[in-house]
Coordinates of C-alpha atoms and ligand atoms in Angstrom, one line a residue:
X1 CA 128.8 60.4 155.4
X2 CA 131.1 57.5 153.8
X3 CA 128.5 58.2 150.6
X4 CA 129.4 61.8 150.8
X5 CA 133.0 61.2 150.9
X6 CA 132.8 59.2 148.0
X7 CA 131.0 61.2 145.8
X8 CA 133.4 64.1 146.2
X9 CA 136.0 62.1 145.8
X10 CA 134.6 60.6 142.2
X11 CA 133.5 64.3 141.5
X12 CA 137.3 65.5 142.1
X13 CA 138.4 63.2 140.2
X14 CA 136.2 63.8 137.7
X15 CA 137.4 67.8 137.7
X16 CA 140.9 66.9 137.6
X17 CA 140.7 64.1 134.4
X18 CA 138.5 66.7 132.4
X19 CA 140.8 69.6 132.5
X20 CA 143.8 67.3 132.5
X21 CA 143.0 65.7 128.9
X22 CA 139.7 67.5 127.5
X23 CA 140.4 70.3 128.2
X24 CA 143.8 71.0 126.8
X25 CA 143.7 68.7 124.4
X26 CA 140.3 68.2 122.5
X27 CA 138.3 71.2 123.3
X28 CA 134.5 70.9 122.8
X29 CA 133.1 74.0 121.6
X30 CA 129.0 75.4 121.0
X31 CA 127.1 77.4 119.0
X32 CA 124.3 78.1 120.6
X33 CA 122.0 80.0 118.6
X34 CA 117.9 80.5 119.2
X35 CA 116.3 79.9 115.8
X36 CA 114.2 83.3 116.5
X37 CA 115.6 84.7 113.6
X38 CA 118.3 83.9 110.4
X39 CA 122.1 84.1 111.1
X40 CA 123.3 87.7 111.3
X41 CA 127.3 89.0 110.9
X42 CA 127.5 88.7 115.0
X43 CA 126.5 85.3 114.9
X44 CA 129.2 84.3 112.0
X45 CA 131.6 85.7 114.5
X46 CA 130.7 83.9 117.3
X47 CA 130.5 80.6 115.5
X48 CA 134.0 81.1 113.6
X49 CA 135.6 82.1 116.9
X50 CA 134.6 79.0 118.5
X51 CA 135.4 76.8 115.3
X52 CA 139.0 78.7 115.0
X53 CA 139.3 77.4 118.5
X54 CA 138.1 74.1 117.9
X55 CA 140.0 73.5 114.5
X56 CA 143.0 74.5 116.0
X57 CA 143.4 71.9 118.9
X58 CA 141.9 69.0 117.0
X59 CA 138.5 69.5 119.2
X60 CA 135.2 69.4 117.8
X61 CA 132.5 72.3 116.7
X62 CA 129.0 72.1 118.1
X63 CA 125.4 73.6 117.4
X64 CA 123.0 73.4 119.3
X65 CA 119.3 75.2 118.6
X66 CA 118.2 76.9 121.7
X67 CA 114.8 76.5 121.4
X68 CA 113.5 76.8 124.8
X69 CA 111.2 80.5 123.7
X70 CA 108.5 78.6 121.8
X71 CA 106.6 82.1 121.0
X72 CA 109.8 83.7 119.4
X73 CA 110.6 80.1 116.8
X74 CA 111.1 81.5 113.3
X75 CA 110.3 78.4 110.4
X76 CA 113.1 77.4 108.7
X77 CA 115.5 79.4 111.1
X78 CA 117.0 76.6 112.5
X79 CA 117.8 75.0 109.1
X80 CA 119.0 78.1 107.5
X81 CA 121.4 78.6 110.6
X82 CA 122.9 75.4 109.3
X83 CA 122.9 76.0 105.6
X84 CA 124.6 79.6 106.5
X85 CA 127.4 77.3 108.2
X86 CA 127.9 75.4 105.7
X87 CA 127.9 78.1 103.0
X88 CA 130.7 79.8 105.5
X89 CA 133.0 76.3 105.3
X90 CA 132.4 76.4 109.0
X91 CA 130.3 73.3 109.6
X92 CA 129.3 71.9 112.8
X93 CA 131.1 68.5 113.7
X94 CA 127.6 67.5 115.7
X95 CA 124.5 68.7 114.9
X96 CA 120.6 68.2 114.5
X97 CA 121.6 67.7 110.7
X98 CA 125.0 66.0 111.4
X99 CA 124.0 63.9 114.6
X100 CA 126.9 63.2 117.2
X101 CA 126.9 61.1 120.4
X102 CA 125.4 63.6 122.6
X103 CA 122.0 64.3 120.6
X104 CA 119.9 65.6 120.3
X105 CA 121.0 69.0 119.3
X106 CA 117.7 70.7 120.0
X107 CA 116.9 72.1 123.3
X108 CA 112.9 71.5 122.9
X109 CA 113.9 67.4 122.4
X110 CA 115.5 67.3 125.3
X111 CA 113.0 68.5 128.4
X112 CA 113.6 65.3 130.2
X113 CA 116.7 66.3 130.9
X114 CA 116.4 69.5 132.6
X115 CA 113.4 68.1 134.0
X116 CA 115.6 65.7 135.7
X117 CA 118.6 68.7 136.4
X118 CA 115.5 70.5 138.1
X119 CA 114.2 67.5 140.3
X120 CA 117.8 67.3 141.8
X121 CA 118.0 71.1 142.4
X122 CA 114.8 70.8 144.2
X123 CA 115.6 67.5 146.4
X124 CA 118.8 69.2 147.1
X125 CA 117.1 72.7 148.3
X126 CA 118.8 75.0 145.6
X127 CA 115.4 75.3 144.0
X128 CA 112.3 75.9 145.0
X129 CA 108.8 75.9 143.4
X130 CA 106.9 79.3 142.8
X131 CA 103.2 79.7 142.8
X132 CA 103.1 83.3 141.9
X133 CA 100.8 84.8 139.7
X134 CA 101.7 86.8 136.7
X135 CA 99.3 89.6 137.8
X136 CA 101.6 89.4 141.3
X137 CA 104.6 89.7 139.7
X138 CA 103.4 92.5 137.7
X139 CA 102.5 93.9 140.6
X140 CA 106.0 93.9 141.7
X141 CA 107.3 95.1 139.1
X142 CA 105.0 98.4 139.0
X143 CA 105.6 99.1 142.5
X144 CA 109.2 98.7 141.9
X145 CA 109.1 101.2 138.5
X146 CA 106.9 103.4 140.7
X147 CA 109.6 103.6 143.4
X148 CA 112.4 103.8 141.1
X149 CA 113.6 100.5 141.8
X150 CA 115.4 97.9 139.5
X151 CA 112.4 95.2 138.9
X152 CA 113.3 91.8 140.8
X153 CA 111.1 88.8 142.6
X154 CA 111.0 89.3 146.3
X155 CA 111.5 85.6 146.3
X156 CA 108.4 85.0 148.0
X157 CA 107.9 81.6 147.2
X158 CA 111.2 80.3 149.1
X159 CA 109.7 81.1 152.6
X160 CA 106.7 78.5 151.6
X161 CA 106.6 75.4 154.2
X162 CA 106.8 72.0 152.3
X163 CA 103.3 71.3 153.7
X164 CA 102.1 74.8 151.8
X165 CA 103.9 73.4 148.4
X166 CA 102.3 69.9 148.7
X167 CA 98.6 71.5 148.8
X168 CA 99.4 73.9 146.3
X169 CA 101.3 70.9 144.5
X170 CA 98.4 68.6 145.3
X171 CA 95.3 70.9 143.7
X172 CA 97.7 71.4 140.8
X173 CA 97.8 75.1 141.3
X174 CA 100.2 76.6 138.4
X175 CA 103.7 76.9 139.0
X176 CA 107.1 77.6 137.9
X177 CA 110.8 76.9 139.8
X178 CA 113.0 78.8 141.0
X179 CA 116.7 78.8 141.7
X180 CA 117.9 80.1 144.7
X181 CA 120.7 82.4 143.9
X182 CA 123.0 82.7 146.7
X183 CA 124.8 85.7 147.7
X184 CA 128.4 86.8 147.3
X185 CA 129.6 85.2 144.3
X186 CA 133.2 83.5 144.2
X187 CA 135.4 85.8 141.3
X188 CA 136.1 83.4 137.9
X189 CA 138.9 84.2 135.3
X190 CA 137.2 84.7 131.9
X191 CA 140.0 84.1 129.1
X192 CA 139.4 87.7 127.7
X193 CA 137.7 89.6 130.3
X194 CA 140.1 88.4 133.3
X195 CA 139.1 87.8 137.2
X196 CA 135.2 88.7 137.2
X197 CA 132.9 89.0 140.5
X198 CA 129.0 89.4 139.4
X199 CA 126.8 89.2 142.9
X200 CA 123.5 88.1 141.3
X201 CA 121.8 87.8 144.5
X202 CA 122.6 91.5 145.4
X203 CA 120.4 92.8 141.8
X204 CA 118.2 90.2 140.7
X205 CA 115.6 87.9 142.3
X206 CA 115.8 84.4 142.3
X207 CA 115.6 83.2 138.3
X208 CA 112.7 80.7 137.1
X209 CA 114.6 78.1 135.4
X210 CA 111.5 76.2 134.6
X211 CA 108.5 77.5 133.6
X212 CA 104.8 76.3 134.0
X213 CA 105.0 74.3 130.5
X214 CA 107.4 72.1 131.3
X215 CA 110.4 74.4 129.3
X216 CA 113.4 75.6 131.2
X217 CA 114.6 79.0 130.7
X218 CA 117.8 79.8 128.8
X219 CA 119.9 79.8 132.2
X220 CA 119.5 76.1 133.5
X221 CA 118.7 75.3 129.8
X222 CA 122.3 76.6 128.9
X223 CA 124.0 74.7 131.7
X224 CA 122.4 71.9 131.4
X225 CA 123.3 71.0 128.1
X226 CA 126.9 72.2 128.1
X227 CA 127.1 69.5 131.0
X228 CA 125.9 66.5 129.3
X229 CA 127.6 67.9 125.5
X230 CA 130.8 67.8 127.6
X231 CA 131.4 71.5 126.4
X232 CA 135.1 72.5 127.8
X233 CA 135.1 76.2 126.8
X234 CA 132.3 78.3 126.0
X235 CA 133.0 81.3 123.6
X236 CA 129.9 83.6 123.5
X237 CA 129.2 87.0 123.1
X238 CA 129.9 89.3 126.2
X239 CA 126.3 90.4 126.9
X240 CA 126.4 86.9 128.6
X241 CA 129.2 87.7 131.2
X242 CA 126.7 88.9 133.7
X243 CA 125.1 85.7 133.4
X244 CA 128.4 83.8 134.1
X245 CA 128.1 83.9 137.7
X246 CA 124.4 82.8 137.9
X247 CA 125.2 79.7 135.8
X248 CA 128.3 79.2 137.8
X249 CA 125.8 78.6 141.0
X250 CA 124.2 76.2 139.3
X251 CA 127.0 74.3 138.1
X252 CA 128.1 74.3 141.9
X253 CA 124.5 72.9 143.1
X254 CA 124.2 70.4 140.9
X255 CA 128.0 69.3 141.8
X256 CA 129.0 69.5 137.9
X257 CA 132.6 71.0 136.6
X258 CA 131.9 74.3 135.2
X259 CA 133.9 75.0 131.6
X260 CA 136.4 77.8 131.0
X261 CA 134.5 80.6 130.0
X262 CA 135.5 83.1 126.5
X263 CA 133.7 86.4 126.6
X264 CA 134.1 88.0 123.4
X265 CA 133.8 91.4 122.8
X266 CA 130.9 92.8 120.6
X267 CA 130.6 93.8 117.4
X268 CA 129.6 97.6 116.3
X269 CA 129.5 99.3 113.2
X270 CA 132.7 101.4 112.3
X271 CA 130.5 104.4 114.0
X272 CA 130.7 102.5 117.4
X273 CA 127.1 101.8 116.8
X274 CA 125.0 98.4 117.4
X275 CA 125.4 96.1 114.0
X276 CA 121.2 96.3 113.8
X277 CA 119.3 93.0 113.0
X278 CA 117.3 95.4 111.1
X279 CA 119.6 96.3 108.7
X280 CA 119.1 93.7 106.5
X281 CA 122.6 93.6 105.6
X282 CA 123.8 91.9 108.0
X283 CA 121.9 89.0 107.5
X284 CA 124.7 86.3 106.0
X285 CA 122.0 84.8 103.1
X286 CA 121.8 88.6 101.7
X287 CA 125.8 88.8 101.9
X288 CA 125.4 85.4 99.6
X289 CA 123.1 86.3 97.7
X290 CA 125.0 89.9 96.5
X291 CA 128.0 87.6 95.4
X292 CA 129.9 87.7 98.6
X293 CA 132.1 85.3 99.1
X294 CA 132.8 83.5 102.6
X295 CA 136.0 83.5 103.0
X296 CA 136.0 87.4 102.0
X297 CA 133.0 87.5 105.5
X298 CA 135.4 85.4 107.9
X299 CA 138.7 87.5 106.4
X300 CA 136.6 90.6 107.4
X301 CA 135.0 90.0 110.6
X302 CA 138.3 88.7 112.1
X303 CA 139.8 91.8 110.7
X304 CA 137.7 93.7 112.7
X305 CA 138.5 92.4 116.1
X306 CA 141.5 91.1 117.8
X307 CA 142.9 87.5 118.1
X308 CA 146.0 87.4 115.7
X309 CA 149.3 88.0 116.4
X310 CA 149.2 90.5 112.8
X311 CA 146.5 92.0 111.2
X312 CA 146.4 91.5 107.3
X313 CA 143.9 91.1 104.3
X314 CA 143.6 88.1 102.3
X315 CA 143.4 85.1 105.0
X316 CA 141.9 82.1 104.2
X317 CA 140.1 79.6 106.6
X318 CA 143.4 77.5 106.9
X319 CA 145.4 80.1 107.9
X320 CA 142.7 81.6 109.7
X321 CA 143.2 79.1 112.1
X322 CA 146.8 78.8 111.7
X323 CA 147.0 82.4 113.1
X324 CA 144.4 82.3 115.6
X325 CA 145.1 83.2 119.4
X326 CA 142.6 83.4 122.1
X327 CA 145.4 85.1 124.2
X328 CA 145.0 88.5 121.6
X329 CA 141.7 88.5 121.9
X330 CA 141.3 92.2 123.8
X331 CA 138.0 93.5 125.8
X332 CA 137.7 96.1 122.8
X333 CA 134.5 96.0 120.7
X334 CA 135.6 95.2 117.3
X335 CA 134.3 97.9 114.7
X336 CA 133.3 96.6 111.4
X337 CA 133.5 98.8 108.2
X338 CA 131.4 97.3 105.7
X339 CA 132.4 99.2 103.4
X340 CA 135.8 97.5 103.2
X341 CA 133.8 94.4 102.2
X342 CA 134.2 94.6 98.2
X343 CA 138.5 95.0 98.9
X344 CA 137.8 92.3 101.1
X345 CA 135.8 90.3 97.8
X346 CA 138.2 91.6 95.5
X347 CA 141.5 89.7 97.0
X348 CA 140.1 86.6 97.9
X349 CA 138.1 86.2 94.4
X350 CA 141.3 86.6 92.9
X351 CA 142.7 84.0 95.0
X352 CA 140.2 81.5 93.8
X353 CA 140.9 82.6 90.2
X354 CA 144.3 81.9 91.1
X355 CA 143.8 78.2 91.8
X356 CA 143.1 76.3 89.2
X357 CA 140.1 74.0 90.3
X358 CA 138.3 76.6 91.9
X359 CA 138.6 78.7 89.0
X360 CA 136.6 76.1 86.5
X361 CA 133.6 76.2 89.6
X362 CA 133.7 80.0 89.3
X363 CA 133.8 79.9 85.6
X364 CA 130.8 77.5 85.8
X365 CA 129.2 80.2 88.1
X366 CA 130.0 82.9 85.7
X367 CA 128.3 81.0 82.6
X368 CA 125.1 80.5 84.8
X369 CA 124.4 83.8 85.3
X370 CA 125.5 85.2 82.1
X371 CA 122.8 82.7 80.6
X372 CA 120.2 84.0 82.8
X373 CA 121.0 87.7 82.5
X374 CA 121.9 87.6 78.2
X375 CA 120.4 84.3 77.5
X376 CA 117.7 85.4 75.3
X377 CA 120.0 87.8 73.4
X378 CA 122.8 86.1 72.7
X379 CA 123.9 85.3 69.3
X380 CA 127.1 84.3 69.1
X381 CA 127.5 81.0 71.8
X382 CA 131.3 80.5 71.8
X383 CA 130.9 83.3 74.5
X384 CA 129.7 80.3 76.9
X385 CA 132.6 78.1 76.2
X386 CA 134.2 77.3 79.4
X387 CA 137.2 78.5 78.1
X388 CA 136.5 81.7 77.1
X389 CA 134.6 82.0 80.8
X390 CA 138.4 81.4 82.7
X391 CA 140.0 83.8 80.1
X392 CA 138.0 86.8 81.2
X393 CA 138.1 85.7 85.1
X394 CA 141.5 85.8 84.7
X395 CA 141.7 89.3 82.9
X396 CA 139.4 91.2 85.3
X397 CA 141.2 89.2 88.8
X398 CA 142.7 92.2 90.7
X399 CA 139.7 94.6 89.3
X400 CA 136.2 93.4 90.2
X401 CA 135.4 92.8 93.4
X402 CA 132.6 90.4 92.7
X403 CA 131.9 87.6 89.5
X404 CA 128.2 89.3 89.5
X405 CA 129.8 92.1 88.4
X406 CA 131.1 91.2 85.2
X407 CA 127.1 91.4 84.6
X408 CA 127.2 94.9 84.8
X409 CA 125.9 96.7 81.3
X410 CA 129.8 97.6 81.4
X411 CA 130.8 94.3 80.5
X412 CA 127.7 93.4 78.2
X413 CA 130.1 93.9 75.4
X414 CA 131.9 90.2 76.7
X415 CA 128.6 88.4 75.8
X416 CA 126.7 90.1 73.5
X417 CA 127.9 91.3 70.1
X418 CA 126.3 95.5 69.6
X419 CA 124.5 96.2 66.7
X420 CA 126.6 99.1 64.9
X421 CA 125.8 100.4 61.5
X422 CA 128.3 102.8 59.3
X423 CA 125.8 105.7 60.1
X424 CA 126.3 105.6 63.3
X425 CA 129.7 105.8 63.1
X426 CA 129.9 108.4 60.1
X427 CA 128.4 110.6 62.9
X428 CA 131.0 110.2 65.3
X429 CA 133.3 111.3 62.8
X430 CA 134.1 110.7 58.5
X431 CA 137.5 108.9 59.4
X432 CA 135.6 106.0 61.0
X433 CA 135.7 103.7 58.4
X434 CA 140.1 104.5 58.6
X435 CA 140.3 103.7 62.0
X436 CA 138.5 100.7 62.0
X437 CA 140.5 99.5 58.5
X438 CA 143.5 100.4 60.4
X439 CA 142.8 99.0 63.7
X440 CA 141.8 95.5 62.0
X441 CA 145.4 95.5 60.7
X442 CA 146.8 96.3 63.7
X443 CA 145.2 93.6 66.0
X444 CA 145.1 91.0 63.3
X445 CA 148.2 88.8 63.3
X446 CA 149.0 90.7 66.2
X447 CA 149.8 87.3 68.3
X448 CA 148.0 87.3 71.7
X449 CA 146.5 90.6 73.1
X450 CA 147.5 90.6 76.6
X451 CA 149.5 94.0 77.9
X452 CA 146.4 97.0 77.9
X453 CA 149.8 99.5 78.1
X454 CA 151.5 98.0 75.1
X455 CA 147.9 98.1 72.7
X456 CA 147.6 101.7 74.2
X457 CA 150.6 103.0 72.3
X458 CA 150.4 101.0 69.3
X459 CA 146.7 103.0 69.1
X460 CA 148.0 106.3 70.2
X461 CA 150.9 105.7 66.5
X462 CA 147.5 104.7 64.8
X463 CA 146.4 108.4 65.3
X464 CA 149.6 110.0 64.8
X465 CA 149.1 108.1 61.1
X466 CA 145.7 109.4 60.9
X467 CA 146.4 112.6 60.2
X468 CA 142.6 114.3 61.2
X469 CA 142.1 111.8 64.4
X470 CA 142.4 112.8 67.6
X471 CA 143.0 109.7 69.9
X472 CA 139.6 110.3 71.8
X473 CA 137.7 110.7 68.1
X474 CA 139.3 107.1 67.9
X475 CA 138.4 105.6 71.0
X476 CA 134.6 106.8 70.5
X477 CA 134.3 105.0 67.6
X478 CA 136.4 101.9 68.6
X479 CA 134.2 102.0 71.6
X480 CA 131.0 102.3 69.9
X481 CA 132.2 99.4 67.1
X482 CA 132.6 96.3 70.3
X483 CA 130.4 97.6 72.7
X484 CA 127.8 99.3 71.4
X485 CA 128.4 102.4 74.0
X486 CA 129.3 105.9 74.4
X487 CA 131.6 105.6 77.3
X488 CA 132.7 103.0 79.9
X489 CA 135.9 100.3 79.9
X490 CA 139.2 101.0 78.5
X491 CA 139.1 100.3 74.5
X492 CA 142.5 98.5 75.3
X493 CA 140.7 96.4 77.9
X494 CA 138.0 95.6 75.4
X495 CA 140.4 94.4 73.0
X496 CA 142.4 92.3 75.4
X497 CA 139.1 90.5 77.1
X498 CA 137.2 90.5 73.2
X499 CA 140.2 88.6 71.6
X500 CA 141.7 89.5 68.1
X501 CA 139.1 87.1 66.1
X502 CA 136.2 88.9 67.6
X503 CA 137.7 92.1 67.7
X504 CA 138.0 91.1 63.8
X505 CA 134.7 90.4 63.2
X506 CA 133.0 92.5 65.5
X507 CA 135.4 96.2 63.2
X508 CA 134.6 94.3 60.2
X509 CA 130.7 93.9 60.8
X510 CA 130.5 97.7 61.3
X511 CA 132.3 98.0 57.7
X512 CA 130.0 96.4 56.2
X513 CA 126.5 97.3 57.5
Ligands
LIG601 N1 121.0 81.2 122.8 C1 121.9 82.2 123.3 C2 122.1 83.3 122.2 O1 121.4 83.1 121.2 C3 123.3 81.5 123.5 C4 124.1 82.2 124.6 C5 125.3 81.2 124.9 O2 126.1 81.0 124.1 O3 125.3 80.8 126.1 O4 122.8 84.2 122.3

């Protein structure tokens, strides 16, 4: 009795010093992905949520690898999950890669644990073992589809007497263990969903939550770990509200303090529809690999939903979580519109070309893949200098929406000099060789090329000298002379990006050939 007393006295105490200081002031927060597959948009959401949440009180950002379905395991999942993290600039403060005092972060390294959680829910009676066949339990489930019933165990296996177990035990007959779920369910406030009642007992049989090799299932699995990780709040997706109330049973058998519990709402397409893990679009290395960048994906998926006292384009991560507020978080799915992506890319790749070191790592970039793309046809080299890299990211800011566009056939003209003879030219029109004589005077001494509006007049008085020219005669030609093609970007962009010593030499080489 005195033992009793005691122990609920330590555990009170225990309750009330958690969500006195953890709680409120260093939250502990998990990402619990199963490494059955590669990080998909609703996973970046659920991660960032819980690392806004984190960041923002000073707490720390967890993943954990929920590993418990051995038959599902993707290779390399588990890493990528990490590297996708990482690429996001949302990295885990603990993790398998990062370590952390309450390791390991992988649920298949830690059976003895929920071997141990399961030992206690037995000797305490909230669990039971189960010796039912699978060909039984199909059985159930038939009759119950038959019938038009809901599938669930008849919980059989509870009405056992201990003498039946320890036979069954004792000839090592297979077996699982079950949870006994107990019915009517006390309410608990979700942050976002509010006051939630779930009676498990009423609709489901009593859950394994360990199965016959030696894994838990996801529910005591789950629990488990969020106890001894000291989680304080978990943020998941809201298919997992049902399961609230079942892991709240647990947490009450095994006398631990449950966390505060975030449902958030899901994530459709703009249609309303399912984001599909078969589109393979929403897989974040494909987003990479199309030249996305991540603080364009975390500016769009928080765009989508709620959480923020104002809705705008163009956050960054710090402000991101400057802004953030669990209270605006709303039970409405958040519809994403991919579409919006490229505006998304377009604002925040300007803000990098804005800043001045980030600019030199996206010039770098830039030079890579030009030299993989042109490499082999490149004559003239100055096109690779650095500096000549941060000019044209700084003209085209504001216009493209990606760097990997400025490899576009429409922007060959920037690192490759065309091949244009006279003939070519004649055929366009006899006053060819006047333009270009005329244009070369025009943009040479002409100071810095910069305003597109400005070199657009100046060429429109060029044809008003030119007495047989029409202006769009004279833009075929100009456009043939430093690109090499019949139609595409502005002449006056051309001349702007190109420069007035290359625009020089690329008129005068089609003089002279
Ligand atoms: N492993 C579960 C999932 O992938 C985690 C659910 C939870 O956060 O509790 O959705």
């Amino acid at each position: 009795m005195f033992v009793c007393f005691m122990r609920r006295t330590r555990w009170l105490r225990r309750v009330a010093s958690r969500s006195a200081c953890t709680r409120e002031l260093e939250p502990r927060v998990r990402f619990a992905p199963s490494p059955t597959g590669f990080l998909h948009l609703g996973g970046l959401r659920t991660a960032l949520y819980n690392y806004l949440f984190a960041k923002q009180r000073g707490g720390t950002f967890i993943l954990r690898l929920e590993d418990t379905d051995q038959t599902r395991l993707v290779p390399a999942a588990a890493d990528a999950i990490e590297d996708m993290l990482e690429w996001a600039g949302i990295p885990p403060d603990e993790s398998r890669r990062r370590g952390g005092a309450c390791g390991p972060y992988v649920q298949s390294e830690r059976l003895q644990l929920y071997a141990q959680a399961t030992s206690s829910l037995l000797q305490s009676g909230h669990a039971y073992y189960c010796f039912c066949t699978n060909q039984r339990l199909e059985l159930l489930k038939k009759e119950a589809q038959r019938s038009g019933h809901v599938p669930r165990y008849d919980n059989r296996c509870r009405q056992l007497h201990p003498e039946q177990v320890q036979e069954k035990l004792s000839r090592g007959v297979a077996r699982t263990v079950r949870f006994k779920l107990s019915a009517g369910t006390e309410p608990f406030k979700d942050l976002i969903f509010g006051w939630n009642r779930h009676d498990v007992a009423s609709v489901e049989g009593d859950p394994v939550i360990l199965k016959s090799d030696g894994f838990p299932t996801y529910h005591l699995a789950s629990v488990v770990d969020d106890h001894h990780m000291r989680i304080s709040h978990v943020l998941r997706g809201c298919e997992w509200l049902i399961s609230t109330c079942k892991h709240l049973q647990l947490y009450r058998a095994l006398r631990w303090t449950p966390p505060s519990y975030a449902h958030l709402p899901l994530l459709l397409n703009r249609d309303g529809n399912k984001l599909s893990k078969r589109q393979g679009d929403i897989f974040i290395q494909q987003f990479r690999e199309h030249g996305t960048l991540p603080e364009a994906l975390l500016d769009m998926i928080t765009h989508a939903g709620s959480g923020f006292n104002s809705n705008r384009i163009g956050r960054r991560l710090d402000e991101l979580i400057d802004e953030f507020n669990i209270s605006k978080i709303t039970t409405h799915s958040a519809l994403l519109d991919l579409d919006k992506l490229p505006d998304f890319n377009r604002v925040h790749l300007q803000h990098r070309i804005d800043d001045e070191d980030q600019c030199v790592l996206m010039a770098d970039e830039l030079r890579r893949l030009v030299l993989h793309t042109h490499g082999s046809q490149m004559s003239d080299c100055d096109v690779l200098h650095p500096q000549y890299m941060q000019r044209i990211l700084q003209l085209r800011k504001g216009h493209i929406t990606s760097v990997q566009e400025l490899l576009d056939p429409m922007y060959s003209y920037l690192w490759l000099r065309p091949h244009v003879t006279r003939q070519q030219l004649q055929e366009v029109t006899s006053e060819a060789a006047n333009i270009i004589a005329a244009v070369i005077q025009l943009v040479r001494g002409h100071g810095s090329l910069v305003c597109t509006e400005h070199l657009n007049s100046e060429l429109k008085l060029i044809t008003n000298k030119l007495k047989n020219t029409k202006y769009n005669i004279m833009m075929r030609v100009l456009r043939l002379t430093l690109s090499g093609l019949q139609k595409g970007p502005s002449v006056a962009e051309m001349i702007v990006c190109l420069g007035e010593q290359e625009v020089c030499v690329r008129l005068q080489a089609a003089l002279e050939h």
